[in-house]
Short mmCIF file of C-alpha atoms in Angstrom, two decimals:
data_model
loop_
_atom_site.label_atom_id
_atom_site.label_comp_id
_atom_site.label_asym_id
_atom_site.label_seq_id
_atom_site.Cartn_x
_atom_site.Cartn_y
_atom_site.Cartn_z
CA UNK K 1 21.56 13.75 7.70
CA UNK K 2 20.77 16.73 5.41
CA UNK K 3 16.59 15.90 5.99
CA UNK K 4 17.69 16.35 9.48
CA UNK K 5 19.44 19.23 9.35
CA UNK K 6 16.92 22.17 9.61
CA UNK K 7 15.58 20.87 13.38
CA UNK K 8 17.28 23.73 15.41
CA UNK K 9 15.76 26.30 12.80
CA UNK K 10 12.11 24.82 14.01
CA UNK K 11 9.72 26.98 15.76
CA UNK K 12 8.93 26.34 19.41
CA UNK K 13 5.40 25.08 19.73
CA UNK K 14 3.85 23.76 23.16
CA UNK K 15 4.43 20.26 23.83
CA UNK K 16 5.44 17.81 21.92
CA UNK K 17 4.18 18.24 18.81
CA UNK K 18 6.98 21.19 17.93
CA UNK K 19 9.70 19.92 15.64
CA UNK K 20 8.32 20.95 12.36
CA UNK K 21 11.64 21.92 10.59
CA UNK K 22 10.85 25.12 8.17
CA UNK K 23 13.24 27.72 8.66
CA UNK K 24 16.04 26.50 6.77
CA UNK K 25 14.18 24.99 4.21
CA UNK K 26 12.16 27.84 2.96
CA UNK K 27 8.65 26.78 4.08
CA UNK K 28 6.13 28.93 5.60
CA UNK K 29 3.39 27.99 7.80
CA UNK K 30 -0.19 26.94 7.09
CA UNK K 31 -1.33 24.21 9.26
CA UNK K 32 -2.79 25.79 12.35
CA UNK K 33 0.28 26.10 14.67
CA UNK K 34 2.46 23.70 13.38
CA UNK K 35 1.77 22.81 9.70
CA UNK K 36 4.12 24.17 7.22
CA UNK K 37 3.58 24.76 3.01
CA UNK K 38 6.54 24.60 0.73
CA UNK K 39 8.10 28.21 -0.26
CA UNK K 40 10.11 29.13 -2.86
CA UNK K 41 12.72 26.28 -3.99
CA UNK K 42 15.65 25.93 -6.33
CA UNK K 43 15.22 23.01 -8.06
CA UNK K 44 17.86 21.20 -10.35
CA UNK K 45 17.53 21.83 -13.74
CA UNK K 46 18.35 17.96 -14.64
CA UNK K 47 16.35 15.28 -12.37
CA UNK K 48 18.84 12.63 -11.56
CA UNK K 49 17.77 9.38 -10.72
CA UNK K 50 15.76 8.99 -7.32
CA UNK K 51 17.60 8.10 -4.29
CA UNK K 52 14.56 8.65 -2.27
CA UNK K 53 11.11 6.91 -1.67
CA UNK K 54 7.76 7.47 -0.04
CA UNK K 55 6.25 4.80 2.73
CA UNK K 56 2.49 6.09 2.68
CA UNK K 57 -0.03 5.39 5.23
CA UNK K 58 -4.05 5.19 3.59
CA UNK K 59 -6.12 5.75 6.29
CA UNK K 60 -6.52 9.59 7.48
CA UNK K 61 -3.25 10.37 4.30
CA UNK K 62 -5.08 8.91 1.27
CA UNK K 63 -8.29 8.40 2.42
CA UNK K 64 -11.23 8.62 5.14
CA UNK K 65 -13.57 5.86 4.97
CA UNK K 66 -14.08 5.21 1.13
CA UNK K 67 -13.40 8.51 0.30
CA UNK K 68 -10.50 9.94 -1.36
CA UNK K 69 -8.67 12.57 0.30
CA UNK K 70 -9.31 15.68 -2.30
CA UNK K 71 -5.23 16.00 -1.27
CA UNK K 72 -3.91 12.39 -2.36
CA UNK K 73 -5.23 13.27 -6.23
CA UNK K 74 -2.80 16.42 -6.14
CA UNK K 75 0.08 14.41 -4.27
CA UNK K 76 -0.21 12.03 -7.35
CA UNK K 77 -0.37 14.19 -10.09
CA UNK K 78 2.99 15.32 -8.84
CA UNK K 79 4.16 12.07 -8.10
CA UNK K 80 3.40 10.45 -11.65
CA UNK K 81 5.00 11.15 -14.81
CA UNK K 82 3.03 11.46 -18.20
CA UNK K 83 3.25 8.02 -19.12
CA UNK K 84 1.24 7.81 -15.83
CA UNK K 85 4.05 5.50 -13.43
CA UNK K 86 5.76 6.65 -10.42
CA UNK K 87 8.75 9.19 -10.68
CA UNK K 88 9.96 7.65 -7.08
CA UNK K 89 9.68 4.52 -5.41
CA UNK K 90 6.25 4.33 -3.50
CA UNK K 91 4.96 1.57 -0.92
CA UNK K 92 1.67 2.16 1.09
CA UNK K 93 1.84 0.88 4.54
CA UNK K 94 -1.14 0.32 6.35
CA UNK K 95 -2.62 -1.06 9.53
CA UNK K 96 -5.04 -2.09 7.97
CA UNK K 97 -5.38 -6.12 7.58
CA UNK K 98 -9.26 -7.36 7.32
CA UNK K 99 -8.51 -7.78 3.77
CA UNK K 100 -6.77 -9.10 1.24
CA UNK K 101 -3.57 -7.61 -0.43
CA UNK K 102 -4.79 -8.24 -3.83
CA UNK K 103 -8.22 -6.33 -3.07
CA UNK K 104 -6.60 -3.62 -1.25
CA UNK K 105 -4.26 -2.78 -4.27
CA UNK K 106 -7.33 -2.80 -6.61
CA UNK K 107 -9.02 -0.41 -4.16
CA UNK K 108 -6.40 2.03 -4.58
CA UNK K 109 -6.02 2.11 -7.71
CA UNK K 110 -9.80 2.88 -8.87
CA UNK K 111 -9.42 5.64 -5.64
CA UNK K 112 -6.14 6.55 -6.61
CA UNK K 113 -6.50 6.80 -10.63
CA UNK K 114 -3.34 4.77 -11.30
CA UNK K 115 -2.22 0.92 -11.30
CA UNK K 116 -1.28 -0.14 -7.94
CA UNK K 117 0.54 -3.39 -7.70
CA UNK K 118 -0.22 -5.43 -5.17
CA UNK K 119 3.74 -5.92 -4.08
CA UNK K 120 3.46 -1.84 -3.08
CA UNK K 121 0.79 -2.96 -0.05
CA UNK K 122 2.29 -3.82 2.62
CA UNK K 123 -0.94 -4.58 5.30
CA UNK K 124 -0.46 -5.37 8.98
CA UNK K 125 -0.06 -8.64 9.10
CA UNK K 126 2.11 -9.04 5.90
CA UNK K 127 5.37 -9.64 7.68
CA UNK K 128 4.01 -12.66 9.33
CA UNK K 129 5.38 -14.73 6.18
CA UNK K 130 8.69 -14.59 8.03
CA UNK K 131 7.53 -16.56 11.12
CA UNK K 132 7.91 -19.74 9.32
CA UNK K 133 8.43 -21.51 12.56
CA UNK K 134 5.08 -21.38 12.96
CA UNK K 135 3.29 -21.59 9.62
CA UNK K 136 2.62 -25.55 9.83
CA UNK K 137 1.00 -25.40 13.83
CA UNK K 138 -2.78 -25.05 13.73
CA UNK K 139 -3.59 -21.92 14.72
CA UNK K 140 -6.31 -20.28 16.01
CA UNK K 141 -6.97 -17.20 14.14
CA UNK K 142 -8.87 -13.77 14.89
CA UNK K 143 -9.82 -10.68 12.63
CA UNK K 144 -13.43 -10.69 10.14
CA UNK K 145 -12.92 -10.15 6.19
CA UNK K 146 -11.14 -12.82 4.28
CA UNK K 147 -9.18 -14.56 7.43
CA UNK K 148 -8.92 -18.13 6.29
CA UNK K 149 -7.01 -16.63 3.02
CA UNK K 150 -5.06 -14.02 4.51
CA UNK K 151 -3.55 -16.34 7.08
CA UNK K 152 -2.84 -18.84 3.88
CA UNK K 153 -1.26 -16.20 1.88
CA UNK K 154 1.40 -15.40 4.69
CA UNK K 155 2.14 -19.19 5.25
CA UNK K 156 -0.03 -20.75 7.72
CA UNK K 157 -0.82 -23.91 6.55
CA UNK K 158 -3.61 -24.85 9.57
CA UNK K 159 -5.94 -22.06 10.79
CA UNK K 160 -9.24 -22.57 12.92
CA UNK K 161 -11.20 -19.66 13.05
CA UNK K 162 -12.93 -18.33 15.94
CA UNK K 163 -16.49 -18.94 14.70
CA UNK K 164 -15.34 -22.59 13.87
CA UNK K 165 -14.17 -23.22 17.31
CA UNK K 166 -17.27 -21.86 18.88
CA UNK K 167 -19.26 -24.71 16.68
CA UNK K 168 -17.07 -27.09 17.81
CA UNK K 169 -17.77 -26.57 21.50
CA UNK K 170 -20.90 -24.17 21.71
CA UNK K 171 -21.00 -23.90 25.47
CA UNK K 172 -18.08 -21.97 25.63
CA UNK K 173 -19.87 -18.79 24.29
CA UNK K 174 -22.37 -17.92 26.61
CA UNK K 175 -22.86 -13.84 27.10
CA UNK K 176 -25.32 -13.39 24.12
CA UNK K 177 -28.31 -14.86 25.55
CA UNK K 178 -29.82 -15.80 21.83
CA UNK K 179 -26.90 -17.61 20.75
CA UNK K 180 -26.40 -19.52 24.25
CA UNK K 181 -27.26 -23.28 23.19
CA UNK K 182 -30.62 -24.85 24.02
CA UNK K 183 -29.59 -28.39 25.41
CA UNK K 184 -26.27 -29.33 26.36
CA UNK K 185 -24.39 -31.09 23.72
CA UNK K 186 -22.11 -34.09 24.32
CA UNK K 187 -18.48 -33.30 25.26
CA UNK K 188 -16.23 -33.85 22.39
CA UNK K 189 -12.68 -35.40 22.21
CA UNK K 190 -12.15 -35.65 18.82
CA UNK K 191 -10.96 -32.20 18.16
CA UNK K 192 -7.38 -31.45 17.47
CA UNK K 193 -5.02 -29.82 19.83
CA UNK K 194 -4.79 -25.43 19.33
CA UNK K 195 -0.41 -24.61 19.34
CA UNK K 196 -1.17 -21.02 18.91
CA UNK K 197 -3.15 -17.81 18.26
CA UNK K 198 -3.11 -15.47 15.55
CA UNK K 199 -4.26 -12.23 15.73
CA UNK K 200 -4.83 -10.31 12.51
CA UNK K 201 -7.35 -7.74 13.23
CA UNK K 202 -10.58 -6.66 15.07
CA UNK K 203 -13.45 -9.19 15.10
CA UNK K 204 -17.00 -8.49 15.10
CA UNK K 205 -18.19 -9.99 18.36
CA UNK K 206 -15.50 -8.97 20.82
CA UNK K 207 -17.19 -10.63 23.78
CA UNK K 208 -16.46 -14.23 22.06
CA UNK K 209 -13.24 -13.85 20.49
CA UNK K 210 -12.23 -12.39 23.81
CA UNK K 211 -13.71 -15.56 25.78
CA UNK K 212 -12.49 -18.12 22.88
CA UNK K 213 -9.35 -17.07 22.99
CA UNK K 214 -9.12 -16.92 26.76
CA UNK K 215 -9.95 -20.41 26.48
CA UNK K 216 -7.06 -21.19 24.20
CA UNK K 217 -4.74 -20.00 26.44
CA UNK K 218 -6.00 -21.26 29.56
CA UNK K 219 -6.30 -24.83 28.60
CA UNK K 220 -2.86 -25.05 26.33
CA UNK K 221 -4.99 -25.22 23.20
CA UNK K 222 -7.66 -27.87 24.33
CA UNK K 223 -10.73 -25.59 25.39
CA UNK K 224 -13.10 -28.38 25.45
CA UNK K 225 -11.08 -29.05 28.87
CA UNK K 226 -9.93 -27.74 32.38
CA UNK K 227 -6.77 -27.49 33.94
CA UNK K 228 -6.49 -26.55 37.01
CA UNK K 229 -3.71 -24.34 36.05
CA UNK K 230 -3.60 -22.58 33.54
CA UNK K 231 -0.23 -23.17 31.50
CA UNK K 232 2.45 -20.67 31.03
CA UNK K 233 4.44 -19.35 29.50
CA UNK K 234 1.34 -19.72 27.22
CA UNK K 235 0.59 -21.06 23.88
CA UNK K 236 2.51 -18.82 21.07
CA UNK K 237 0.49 -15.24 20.00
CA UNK K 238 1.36 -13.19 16.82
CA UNK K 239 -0.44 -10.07 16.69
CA UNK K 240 -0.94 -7.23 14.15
CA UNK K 241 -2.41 -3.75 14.26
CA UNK K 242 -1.61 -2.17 17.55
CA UNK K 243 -3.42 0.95 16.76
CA UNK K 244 -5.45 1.97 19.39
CA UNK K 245 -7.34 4.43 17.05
CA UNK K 246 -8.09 5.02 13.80
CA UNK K 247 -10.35 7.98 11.38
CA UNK K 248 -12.29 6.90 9.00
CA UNK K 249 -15.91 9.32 8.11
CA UNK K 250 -17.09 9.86 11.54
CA UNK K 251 -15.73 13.24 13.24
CA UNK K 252 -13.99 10.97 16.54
CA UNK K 253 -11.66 8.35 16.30
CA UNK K 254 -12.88 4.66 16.30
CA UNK K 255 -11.53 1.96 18.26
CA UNK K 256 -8.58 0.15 16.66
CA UNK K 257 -7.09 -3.50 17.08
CA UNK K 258 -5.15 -2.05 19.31
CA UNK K 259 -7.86 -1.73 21.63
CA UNK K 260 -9.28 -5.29 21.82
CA UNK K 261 -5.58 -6.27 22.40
CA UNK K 262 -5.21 -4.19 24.94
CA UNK K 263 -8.58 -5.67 26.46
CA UNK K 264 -7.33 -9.55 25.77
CA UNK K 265 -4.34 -8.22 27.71
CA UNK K 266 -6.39 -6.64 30.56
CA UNK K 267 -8.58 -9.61 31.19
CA UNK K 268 -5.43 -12.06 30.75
CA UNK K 269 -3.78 -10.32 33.18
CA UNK K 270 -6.37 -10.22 35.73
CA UNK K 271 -7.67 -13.96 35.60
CA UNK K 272 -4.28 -15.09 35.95
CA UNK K 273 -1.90 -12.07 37.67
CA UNK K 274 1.13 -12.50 34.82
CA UNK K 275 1.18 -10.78 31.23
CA UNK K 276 0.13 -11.79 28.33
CA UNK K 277 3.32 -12.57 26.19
CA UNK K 278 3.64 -12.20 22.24
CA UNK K 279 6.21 -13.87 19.97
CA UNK K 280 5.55 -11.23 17.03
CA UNK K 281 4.21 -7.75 17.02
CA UNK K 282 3.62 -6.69 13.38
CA UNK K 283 2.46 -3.22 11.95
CA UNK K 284 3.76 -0.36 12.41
CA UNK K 285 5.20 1.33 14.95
CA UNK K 286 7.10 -2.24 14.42
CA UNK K 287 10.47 -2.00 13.10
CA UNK K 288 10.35 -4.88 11.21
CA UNK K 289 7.26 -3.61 9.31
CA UNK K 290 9.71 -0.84 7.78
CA UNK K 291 12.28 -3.50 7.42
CA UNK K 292 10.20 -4.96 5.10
CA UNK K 293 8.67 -2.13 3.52
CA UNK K 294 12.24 -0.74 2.32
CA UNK K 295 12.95 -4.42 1.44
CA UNK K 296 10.07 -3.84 -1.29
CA UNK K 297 10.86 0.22 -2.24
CA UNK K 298 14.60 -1.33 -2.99
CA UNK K 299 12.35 -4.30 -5.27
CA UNK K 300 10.25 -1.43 -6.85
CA UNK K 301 13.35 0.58 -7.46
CA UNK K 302 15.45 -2.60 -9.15
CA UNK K 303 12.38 -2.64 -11.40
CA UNK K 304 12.13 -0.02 -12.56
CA UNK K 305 16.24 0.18 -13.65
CA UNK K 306 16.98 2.61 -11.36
CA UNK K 307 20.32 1.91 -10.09
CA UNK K 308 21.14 4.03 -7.16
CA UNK K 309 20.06 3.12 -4.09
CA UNK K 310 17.57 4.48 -2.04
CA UNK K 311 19.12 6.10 0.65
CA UNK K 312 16.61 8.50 2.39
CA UNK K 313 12.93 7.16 3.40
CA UNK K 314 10.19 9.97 4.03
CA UNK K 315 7.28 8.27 5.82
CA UNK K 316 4.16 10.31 5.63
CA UNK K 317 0.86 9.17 8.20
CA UNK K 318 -1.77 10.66 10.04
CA UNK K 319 -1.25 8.56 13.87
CA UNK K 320 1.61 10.41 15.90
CA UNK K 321 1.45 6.55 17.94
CA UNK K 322 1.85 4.37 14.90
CA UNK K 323 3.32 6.10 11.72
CA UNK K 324 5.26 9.15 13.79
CA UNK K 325 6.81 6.99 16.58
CA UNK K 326 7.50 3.95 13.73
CA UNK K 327 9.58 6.33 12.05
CA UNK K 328 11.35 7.89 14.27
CA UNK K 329 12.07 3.97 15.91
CA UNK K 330 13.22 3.08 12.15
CA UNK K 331 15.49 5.97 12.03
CA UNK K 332 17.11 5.40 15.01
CA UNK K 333 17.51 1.75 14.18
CA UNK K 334 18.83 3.07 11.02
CA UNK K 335 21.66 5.19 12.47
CA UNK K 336 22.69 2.65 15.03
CA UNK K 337 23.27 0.25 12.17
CA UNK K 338 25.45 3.21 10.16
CA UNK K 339 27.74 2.77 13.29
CA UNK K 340 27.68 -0.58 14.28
CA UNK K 341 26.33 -3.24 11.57
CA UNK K 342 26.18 -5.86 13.85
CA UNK K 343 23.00 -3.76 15.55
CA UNK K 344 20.84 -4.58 12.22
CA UNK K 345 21.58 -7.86 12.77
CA UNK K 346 20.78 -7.94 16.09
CA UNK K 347 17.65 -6.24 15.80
CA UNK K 348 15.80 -8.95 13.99
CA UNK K 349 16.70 -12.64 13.64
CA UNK K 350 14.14 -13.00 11.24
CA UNK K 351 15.55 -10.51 8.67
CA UNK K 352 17.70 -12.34 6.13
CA UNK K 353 17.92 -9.65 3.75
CA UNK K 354 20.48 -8.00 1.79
CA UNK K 355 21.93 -4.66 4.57
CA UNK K 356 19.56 -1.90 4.51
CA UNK K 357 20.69 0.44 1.74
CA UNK K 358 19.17 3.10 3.89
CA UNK K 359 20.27 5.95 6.16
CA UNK K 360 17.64 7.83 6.98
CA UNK K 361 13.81 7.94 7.89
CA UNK K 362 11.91 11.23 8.19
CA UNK K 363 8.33 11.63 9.56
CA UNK K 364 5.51 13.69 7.85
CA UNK K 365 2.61 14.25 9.98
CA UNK K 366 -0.72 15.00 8.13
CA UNK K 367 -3.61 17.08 9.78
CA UNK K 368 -6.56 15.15 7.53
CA UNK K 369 -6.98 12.19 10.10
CA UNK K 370 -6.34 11.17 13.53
CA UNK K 371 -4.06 13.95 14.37
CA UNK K 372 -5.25 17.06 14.83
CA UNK K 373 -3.52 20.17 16.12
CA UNK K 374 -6.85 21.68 17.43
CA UNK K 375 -7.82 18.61 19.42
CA UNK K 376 -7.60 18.10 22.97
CA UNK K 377 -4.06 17.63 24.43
CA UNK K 378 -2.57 17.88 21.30
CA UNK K 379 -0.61 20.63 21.55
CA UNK K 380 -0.30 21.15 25.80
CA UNK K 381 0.56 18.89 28.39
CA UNK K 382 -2.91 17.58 30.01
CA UNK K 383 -4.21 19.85 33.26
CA UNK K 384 -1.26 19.82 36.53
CA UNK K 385 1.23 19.24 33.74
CA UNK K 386 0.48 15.86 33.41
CA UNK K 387 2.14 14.18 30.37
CA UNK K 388 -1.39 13.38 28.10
CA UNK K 389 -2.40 9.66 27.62
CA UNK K 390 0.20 6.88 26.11
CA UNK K 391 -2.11 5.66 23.03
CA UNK K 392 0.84 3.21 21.95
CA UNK K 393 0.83 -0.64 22.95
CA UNK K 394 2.15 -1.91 26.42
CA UNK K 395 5.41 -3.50 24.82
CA UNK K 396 6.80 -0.17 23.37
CA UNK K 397 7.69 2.52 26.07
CA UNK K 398 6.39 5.88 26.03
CA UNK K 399 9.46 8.12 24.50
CA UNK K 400 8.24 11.70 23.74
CA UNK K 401 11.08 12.14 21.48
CA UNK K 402 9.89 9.48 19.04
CA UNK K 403 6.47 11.10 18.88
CA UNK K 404 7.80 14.38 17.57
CA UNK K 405 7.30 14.85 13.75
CA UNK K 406 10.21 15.57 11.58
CA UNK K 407 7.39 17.58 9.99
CA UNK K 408 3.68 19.15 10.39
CA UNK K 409 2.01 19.74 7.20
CA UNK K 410 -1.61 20.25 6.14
CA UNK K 411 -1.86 16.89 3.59
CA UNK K 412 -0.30 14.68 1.41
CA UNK K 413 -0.01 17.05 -1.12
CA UNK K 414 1.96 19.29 1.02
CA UNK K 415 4.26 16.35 2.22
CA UNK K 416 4.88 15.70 -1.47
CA UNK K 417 6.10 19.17 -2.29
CA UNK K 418 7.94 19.10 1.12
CA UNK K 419 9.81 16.19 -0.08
CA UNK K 420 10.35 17.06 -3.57
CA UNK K 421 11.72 20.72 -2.28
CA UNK K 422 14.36 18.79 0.04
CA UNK K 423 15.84 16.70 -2.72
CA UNK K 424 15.41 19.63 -5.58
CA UNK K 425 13.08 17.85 -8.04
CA UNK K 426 10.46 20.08 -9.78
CA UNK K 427 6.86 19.61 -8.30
#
């Protein structure tokens, strides 16, 4: 792959934050140690069609908090033509899931200063409209925002929430004191079976999603009862959001969903000695979030009339865990398929669309969120050259090679022009 091609011309920084291709590309460095500005380009004289699109993260790319990234008004002034729509296909893939897809895309747009549909947000949870297998069990959902929608707008027909379970049997919350109930209230039998749990995002009160769910799993969906083993394999889990971090105004990173599953998981595993098992991990660094998000850059592109395909993905995020090792995962898987088709069909039963049109995916690291190169352990090996902490979920195995960046850059801006210099458009 030409976006490829420039790796052995990359400088040698410590660790593994190094493979910012620049040599070969004309690009010069700006980001302290690693980031690289576009040089000089030769750009073609007559823009063709594009045969290239953008999967953008928000958080730490676009913005930080609910405020705009000074960087992400530059990136689309380049990325807009004067009639004010996009020159190239453009999805926005976030972790992000405590809200609703409609109200996300209106977010952007008054941030953003264009229309953003909201069929070019593709949130955590979004692929979950493919477990249809599951979307008529009553399910016991997690997150805060709108959950009761968001779990009806990807297909589940029968959600309890959390807060609705702890009503229904109040003595099963019991660490904040205030909340514990005054008398004991009659046991109740009435209330239907749970068949699984759904996961969309961090709640507010850890401690008693944590227990409730516990609960769930324990008793095989009947918490208002004991059994004096606890089932398993265990009731079906979907989860989304796996990031352990994420940056929004506050200098440090904040704890992600990734970290209250990885505390469900804990306490799981130590109550009953076997591992907490899910039937769906959604969000990046899942591959079958980028499945789908190509699935809607090749919609976008159809809509727009343009007729060749879209053959080169750049995917441009701040989390080396999430949006770097995603990337790299979906250009692997990408390859593979190039060689052997029946690999893309073996990768995902649930994908029943048309062969990815795609061959490659390259990864843009941004410095404005929770990567940074002057933080600690982020560009050396941690003290006794120990390898520095694994900030990815259990089920996907530490590779360092799928946490190295196709490219460093300062911003979004820069990726832009990084992008737009490897294909030859005009910025």
């Amino acid at each position: 792959m030409a976006v490829f091609a420039s790796f052995s011309a990359a400088r040698a920084v410590p660790w593994f934050w190094r493979r910012a291709a620049y040599g070969a590309a004309g690009l010069r460095g700006r980001c302290p140690w690693k980031g690289y500005a576009v040089g000089p380009a030769q750009v073609s004289t007559a823009q063709s069609l594009p045969t290239f699109g953008f999967l953008l993260d928000i958080d730490g790319v676009l913005v930080r908090g609910h405020r705009v990234i000074p960087a992400a008004l530059d990136a689309f002034r380049r990325l807009l033509n004067a009639q004010g729509q996009l020159r190239v296909p453009v999805v926005f893939v976030t972790n992000a899931g405590n809200i609703l897809q409609d109200s996300k895309a209106l977010e952007l747009s008054a941030l953003l200063g264009f229309k953003v549909e909201p069929d070019q947000v593709i949130l955590s949870h979004s692929p979950m409209k493919l477990f249809s297998q599951y979307h008529g069990k009553r399910m016991l959902v997690s997150g805060q925002g709108p959950l009761v929608e968001n779990a009806r707008a990807l297909g589940f027909k029968n959600v309890v929430t959390v807060d609705e379970l702890r009503q229904a049997f109040p003595v099963l919350d019991m660490v904040d004191l205030q909340r514990r109930p005054k008398t004991t209230p009659l046991p109740r039998n009435d209330f239907p079976a749970i068949e699984g749990v759904l996961l969309l995002g961090e709640p507010v009160r850890w401690e008693t999603s944590l227990q409730l769910i516990m609960d769930v799993l324990l008793s095989g969906g009947n918490p208002g009862t004991g059994l004096a083993t606890a089932p398993y394999p265990h009731l079906p889990v979907l989860a989304s959001n796996l990031d352990l971090l994420w940056m929004a105004e506050a200098k440090m990173p904040r704890f992600g969903h990734g970290t209250f599953l990885l505390c469900l998981e804990t306490i799981y595993r130590k109550v009953t000695g076997r591992e907490l098992r899910y039937e769906g991990l959604m969000g990046k660094p899942s591959i079958l979030t980028y499945q789908y998000a190509e699935d809607l850059i090749r919609q976008q592109a159809e809509r727009r009339g343009w007729a060749a395909p879209i053959q080169r993905l750049y995917a441009v995020g701040d989390n080396p865990m999430s949006d770097v090792y995603g990337a790299n995962l979906f250009h692997r898987y990408l390859q593979m398929a190039q060689h052997d088709r029946t690999k893309e069909l073996e990768a995902s039963d649930l994908w029943k669309q048309r062969p990815s049109a795609a061959q490659s995916c390259a990864s843009i690291l941004v410095c404005t969120g929770v990567y940074s190169p002057k933080a600690l352990g982020a560009t050396e090996p941690a003290q006794d050259g120990e390898e520095p902490p694994f900030h990815g979920h259990r089920d996907f195995s530490f590779s360092p090679g799928l946490m190295e960046a196709s490219y460093i850059v300062n911003d979004v801006d820069e990726a832009v022009q990084l992008v737009f210099h490897q294909e030859g458009w005009a910025l």
